[in-house]
Coordinates of C-alpha atoms in Angstrom, one line a residue:
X1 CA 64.3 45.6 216.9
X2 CA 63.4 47.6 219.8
X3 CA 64.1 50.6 221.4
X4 CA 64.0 52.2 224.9
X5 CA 64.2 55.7 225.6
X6 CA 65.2 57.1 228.8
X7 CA 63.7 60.4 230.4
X8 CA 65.6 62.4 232.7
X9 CA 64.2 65.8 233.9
X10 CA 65.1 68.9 233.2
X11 CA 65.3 71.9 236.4
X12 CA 65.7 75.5 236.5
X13 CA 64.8 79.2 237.4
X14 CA 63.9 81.9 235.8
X15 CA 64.7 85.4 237.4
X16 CA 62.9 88.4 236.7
X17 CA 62.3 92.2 237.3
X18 CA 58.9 94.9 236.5
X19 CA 57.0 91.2 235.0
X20 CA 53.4 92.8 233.9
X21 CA 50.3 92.6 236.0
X22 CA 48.3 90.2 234.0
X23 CA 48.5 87.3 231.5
X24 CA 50.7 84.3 232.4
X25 CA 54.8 83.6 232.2
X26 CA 55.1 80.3 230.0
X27 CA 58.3 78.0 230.4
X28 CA 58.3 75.4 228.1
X29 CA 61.3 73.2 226.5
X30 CA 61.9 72.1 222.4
X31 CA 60.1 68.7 223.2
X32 CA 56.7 70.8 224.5
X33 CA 57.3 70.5 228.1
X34 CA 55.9 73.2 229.8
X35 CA 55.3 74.9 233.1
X36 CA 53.2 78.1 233.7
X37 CA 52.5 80.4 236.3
X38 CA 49.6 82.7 236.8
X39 CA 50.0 86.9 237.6
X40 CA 51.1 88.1 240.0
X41 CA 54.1 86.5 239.3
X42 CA 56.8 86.5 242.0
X43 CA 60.9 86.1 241.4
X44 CA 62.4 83.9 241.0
X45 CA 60.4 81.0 239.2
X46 CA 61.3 77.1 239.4
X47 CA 60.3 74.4 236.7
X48 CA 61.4 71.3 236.1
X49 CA 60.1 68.5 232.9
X50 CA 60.4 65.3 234.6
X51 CA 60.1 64.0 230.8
X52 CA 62.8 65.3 228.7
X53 CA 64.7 62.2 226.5
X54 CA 68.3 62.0 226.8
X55 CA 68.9 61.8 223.2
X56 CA 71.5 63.6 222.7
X57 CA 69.6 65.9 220.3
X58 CA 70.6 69.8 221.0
X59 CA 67.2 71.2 222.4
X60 CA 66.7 75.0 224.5
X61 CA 64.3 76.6 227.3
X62 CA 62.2 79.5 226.7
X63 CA 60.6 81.6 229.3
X64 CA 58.2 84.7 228.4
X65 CA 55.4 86.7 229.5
X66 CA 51.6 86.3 227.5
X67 CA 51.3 90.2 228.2
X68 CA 54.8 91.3 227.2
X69 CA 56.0 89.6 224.7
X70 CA 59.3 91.4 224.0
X71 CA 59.9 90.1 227.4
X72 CA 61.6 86.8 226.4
X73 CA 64.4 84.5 227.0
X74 CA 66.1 81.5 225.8
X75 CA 69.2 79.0 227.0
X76 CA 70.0 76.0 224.9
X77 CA 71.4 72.3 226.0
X78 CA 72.7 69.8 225.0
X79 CA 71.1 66.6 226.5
X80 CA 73.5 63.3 225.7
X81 CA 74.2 61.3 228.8
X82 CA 77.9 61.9 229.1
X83 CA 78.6 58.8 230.8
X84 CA 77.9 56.4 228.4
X85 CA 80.6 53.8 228.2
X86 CA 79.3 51.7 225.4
X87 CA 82.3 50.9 222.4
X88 CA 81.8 49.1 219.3
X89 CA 85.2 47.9 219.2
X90 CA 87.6 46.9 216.2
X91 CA 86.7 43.8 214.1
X92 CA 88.7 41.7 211.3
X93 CA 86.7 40.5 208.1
X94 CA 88.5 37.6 205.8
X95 CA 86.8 35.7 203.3
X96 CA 87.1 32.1 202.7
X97 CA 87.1 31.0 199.7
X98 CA 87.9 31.6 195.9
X99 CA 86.7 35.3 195.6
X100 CA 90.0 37.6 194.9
X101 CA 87.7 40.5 195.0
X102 CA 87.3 41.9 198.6
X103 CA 84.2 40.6 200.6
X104 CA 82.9 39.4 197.0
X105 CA 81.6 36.1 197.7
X106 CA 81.4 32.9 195.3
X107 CA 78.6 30.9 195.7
X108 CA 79.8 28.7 198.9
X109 CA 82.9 31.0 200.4
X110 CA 82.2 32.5 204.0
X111 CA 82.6 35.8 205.5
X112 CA 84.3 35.5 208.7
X113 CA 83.8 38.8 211.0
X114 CA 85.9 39.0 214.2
X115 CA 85.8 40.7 216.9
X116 CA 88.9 41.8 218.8
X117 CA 87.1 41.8 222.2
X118 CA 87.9 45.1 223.1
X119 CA 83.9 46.3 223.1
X120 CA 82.3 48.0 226.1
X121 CA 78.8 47.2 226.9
X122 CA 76.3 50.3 227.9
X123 CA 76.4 50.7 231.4
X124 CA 73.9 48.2 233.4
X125 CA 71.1 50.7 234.5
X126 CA 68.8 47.9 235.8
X127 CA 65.2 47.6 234.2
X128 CA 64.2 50.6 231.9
X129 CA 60.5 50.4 230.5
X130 CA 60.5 46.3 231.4
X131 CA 63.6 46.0 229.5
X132 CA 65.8 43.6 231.3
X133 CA 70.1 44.2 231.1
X134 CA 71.4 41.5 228.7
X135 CA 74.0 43.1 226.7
X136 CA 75.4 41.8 223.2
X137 CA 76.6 42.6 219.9
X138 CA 73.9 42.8 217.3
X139 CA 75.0 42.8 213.7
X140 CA 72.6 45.1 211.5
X141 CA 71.4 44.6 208.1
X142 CA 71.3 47.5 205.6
X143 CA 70.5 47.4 202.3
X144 CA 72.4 50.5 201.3
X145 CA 75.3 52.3 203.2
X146 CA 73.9 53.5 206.3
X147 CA 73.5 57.2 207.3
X148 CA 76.1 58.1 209.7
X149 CA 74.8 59.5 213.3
X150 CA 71.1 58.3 212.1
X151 CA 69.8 55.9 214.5
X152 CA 69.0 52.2 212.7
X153 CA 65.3 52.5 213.7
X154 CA 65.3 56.1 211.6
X155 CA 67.7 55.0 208.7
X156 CA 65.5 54.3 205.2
X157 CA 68.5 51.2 204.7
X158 CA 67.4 49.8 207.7
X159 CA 66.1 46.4 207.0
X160 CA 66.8 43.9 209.6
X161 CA 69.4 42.0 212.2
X162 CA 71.4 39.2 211.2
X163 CA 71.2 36.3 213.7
X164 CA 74.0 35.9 215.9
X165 CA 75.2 34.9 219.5
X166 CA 75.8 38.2 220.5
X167 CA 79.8 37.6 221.1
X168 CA 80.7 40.1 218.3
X169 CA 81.5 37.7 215.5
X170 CA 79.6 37.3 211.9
X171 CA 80.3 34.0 210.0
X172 CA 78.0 33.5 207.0
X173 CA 78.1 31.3 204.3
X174 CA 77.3 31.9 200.9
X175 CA 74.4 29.8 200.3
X176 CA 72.0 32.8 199.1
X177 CA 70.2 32.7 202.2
X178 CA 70.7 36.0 203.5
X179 CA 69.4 37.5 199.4
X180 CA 66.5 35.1 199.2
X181 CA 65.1 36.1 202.7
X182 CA 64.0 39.7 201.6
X183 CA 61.8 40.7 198.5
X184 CA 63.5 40.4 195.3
X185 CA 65.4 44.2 194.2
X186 CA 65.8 44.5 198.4
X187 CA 69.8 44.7 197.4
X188 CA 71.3 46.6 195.0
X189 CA 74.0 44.2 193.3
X190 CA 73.2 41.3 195.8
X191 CA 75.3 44.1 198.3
X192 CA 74.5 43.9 202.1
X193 CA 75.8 46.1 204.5
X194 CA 76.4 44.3 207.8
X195 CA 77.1 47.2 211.4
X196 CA 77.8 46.1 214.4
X197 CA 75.7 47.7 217.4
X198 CA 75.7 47.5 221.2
X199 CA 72.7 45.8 222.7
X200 CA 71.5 47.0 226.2
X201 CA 68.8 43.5 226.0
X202 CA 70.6 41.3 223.3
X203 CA 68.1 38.1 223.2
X204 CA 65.2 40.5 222.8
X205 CA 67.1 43.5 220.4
X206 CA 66.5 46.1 222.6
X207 CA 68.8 49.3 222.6
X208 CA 68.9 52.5 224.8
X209 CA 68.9 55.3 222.9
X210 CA 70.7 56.9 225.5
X211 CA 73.7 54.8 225.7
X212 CA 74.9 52.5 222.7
X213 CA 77.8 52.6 219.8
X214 CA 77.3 51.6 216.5
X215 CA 80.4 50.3 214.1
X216 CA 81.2 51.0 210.5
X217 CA 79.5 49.4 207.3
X218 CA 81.7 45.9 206.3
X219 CA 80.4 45.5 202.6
X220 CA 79.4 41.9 201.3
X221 CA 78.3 40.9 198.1
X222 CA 77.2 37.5 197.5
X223 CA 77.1 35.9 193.6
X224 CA 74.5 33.2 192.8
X225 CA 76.6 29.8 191.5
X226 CA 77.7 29.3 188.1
X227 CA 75.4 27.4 185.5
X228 CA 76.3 25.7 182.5
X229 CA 74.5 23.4 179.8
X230 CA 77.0 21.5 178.0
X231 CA 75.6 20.5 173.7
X232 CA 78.2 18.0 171.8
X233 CA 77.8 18.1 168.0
X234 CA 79.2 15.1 166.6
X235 CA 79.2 16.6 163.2
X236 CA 81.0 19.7 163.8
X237 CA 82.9 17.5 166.3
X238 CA 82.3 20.5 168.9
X239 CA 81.4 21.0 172.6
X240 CA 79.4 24.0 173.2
X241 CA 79.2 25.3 176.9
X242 CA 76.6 28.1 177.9
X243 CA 77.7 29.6 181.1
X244 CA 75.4 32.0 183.3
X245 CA 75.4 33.6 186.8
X246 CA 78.7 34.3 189.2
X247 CA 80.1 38.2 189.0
X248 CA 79.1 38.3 185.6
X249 CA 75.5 38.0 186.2
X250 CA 76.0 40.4 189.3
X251 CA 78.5 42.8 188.1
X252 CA 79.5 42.8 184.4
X253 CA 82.4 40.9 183.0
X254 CA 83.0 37.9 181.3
X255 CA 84.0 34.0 181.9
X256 CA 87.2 33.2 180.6
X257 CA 87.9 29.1 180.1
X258 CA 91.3 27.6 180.3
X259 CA 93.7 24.0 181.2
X260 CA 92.0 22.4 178.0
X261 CA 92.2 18.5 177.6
X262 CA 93.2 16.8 175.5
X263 CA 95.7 18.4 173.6
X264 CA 94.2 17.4 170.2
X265 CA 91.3 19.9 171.0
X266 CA 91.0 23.8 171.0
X267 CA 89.2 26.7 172.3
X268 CA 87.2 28.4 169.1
X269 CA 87.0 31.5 171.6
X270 CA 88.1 31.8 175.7
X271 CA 85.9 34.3 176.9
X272 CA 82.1 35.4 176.6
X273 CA 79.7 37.2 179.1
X274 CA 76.6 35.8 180.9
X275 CA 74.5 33.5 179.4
X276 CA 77.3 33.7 176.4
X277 CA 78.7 30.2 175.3
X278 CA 82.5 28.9 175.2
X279 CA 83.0 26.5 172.3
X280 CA 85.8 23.9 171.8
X281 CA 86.6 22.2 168.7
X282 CA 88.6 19.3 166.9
X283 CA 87.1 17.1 169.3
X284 CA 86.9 13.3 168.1
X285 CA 85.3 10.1 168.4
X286 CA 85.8 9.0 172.3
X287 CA 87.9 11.5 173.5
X288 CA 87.4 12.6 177.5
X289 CA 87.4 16.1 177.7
X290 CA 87.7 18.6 180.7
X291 CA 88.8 22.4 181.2
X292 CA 87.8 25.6 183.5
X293 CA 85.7 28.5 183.7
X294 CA 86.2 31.3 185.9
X295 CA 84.8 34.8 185.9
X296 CA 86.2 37.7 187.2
X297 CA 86.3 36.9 191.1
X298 CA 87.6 34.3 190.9
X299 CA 84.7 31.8 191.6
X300 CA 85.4 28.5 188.9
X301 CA 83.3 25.9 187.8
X302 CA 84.8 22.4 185.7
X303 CA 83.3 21.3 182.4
X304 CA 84.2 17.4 182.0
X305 CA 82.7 14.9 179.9
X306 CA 83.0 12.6 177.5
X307 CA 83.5 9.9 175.7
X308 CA 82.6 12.2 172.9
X309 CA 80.5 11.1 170.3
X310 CA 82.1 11.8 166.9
X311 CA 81.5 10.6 163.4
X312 CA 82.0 7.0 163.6
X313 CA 84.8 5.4 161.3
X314 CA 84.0 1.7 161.0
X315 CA 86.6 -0.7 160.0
X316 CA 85.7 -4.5 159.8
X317 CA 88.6 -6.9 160.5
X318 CA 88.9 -9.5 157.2
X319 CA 88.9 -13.5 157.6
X320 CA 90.4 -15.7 154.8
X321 CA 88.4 -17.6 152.7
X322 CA 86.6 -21.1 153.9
X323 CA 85.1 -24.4 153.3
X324 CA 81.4 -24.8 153.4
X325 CA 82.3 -27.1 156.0
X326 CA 83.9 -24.8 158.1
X327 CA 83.6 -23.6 162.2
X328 CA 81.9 -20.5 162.4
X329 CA 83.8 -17.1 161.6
X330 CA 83.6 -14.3 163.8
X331 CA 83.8 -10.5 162.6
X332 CA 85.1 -8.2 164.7
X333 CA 85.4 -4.2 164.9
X334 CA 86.6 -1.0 167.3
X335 CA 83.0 0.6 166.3
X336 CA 80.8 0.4 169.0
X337 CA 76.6 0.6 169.3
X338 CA 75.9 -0.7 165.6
X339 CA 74.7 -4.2 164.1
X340 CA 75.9 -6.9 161.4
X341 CA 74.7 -7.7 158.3
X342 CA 75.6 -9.8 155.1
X343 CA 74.7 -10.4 151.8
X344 CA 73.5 -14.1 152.5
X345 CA 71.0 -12.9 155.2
X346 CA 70.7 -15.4 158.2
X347 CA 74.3 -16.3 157.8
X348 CA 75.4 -13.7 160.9
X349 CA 74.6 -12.9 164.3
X350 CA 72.9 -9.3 164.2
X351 CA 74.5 -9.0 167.6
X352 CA 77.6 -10.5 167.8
X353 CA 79.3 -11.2 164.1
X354 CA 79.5 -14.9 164.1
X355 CA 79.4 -16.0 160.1
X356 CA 78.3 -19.5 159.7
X357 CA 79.9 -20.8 156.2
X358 CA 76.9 -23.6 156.2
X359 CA 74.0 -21.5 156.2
X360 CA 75.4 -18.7 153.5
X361 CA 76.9 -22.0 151.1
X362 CA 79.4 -21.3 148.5
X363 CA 79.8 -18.3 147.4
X364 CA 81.1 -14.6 147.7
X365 CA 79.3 -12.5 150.4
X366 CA 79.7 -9.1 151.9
X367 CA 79.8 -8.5 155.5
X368 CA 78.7 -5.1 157.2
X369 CA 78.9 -3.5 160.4
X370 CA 76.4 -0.3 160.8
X371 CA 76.4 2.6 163.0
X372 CA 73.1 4.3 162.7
X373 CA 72.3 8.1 163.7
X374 CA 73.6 11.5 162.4
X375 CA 77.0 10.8 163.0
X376 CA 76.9 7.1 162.3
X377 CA 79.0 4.8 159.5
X378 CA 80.0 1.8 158.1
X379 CA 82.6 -0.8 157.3
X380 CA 82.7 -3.9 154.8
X381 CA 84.4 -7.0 154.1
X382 CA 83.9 -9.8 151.9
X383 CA 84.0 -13.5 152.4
X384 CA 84.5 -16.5 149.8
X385 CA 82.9 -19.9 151.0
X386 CA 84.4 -22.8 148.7
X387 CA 82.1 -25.9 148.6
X388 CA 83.8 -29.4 149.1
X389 CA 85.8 -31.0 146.1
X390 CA 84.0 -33.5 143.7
X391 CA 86.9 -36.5 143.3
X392 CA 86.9 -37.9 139.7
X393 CA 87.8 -41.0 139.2
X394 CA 88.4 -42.5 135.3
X395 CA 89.7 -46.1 134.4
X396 CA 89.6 -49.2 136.3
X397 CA 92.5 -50.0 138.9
X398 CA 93.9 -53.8 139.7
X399 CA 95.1 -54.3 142.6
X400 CA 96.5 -57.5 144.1
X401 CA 95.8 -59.3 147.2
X402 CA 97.8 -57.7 149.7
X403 CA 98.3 -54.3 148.2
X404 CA 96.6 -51.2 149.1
X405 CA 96.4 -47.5 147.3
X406 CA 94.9 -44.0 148.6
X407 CA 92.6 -42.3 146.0
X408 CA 93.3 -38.5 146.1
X409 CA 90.4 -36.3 145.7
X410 CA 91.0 -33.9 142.3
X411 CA 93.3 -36.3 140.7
X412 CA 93.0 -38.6 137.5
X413 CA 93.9 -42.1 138.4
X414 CA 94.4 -44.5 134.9
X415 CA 94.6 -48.0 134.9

């Protein structure tokens, strides 16, 4: 930012009576303009300081002899251009966004600054020191409250100008942007103070010194986003959520979670502080889960997930029993991600269940479905394979020509 100073002189006369003979009368001003004149010294004496800076800063004229210095006199002035029209104007600030706490931004709500038009620009006093007459509205970036009637240039808070189109307005999204573009521990709390300021040269931020207003602080804090890393225990059938950043990282406070789903689930606690965890319990095998978290601006984040990996409870659907002979059998279960087994080996599909009587022949076998891992289980049933019947046939049979009989296997037949 830049600044021009105008100079305006300064005229006046000094009357005397009985000055000495020698040494030299010395008129100067507080800014170390000076004029002197040389004995004999004649009544009355004119000066003017082509060079004196209309600042506005109180300042005096001193006139006195080298030879007599009791001799002495001084007139103070004040040196502010009186006819300086520049006003800030008025200006409306709303944020956008989930933030209940004034000008408290979440990470992605706006500020919206507004002017109501009614600013004056400085007067137009054609090119001063090169400077060209642009005007605008320049917002000003402090990173504490400003020091009132302390030009920007001179203010310790001081620390830059926010990039606008010189119409008055401020729109700014929180994206952390405006934080990361200065030194870490630049803001205190992430809080920037934005003024508004008449520009004399808007495109190159140049002000007169002698002519501009400057408008009160509007206070903005912006919170980094929320963070969370979600850790399901299938044993403890839990869902542990560690939550960071947001107004609690900022300024203090805690998260507080709520609207739990589903039912069947609870909160162990609803509230803990940055970097703290929520934890929700009762949770079971394949349930969807989803609640909030807010801290205290307002600024939310959704935990959802699922389906939750629980202790798995295997139950393997029974067949009757069958002949050797027989189609394949297929087992089937609810449990998901495991593998078959039975007691005659090659008899099932790892895979998909399918018992084939042939290849485990007769007999009594157990069949298995496995979940492996920490939370995993298992489920059993068994299966009886009957080999085909043996017919027995004792005694001879006559039969006649023409007749016919059917031999049923398993029975006796006598002649």
């Amino acid at each position: 930012m830049h600044v021009i100073i105008q100079h305006l002189p300064i005229t006046g006369t000094v009357v005397f009576t009985s000055p000495p003979a020698s040494g030299q009368l010395i008129i100067k001003d507080c800014y170390n303009n000076q004029v002197v004149y040389n004995a004999p010294f004649v009544s009355p004496a004119n000066f003017i300081f082509p060079n004196t800076p209309s600042d506005g800063a109180p300042c005096s004229v001193t006139a006195y002899f080298t030879d007599d210095p009791t001799c002495t006199n001084s007139i103070n002035f004040n040196n502010q251009d009186c006819q300086c029209p520049a006003y800030i104007g008025t200006y409306n600030a709303n944020l956008i966004g989930d933030g209940i706490n004034s000008y408290v931004l979440c990470y992605g709500d706006q500020i919206v600054i507004t002017s109501n038009g009614d600013y004056v620009h400085p007067a137009d006093e054609g090119p001063i020191n090169g400077w060209g007459y642009d005007p605008g509205i320049a917002w000003l970036v402090y990173a504490c409250p400003p020091t009132p009637n302390t030009e920007p240039l001179n203010d310790p808070c001081f620390i830059g100008v926010y990039n606008t189109t010189g119409d008055g307005n401020l729109t700014d999204l929180n994206d952390m942007s405006v934080i990361n573009a200065f030194p870490p521990g630049t803001f205190i709390n992430n809080t920037v103070y934005y003024v508004p300021m008449t520009l004399y040269d808007f495109p190159d931020l140049v002000y007169n010194v002698n002519c501009y207003d400057i408008g009160s602080p509007i206070e903005v804090t912006y919170l980094p986003g929320i963070t969370t890393n979600v850790t399901e225990d299938c044993v403890a059938g839990t869902v542990t959520v560690q939550v960071a950043g947001g107004y609690a990282q900022i300024m203090g406070g805690v998260f507080t979670a709520s609207n739990l789903t589903p039912p069947s689930a609870s909160f162990v606690n609803t509230t803990t502080g940055n970097n703290g965890n929520i934890v929700v319990h009762n949770m079971q095998d394949g349930d969807m889960y989803s609640f909030s978290i807010t801290d205290a601006n307002g600024c939310p984040v959704v935990i959802s997930g699922g389906p939750f990996t629980g202790s798995v409870t295997v139950v393997v659907d029974p067949h009757s029993n069958v002949c050797i002979n027989a189609p394949s059998v297929q087992f089937t279960t609810s449990a998901t991600g495991g593998s078959w087994s039975a007691s005659c080996g090659a008899c099932i599909d790892a895979n998909s269940g399918e018992f084939s009587p042939s290849i485990a022949g007769a007999g009594t076998y157990t069949v298995t479905y496995t979940v492996t891992g920490q939370c995993g289980g298992s489920g059993s049933q068994s299966i009886t394979v009957y080999p085909l019947p043996n017919p027995l046939i004792v005694g001879n049979l006559t039969i006649c020509p023409g007749e016919s009989t059917t031999l049923t296997p398993g029975r006796s037949i006598y002649s």
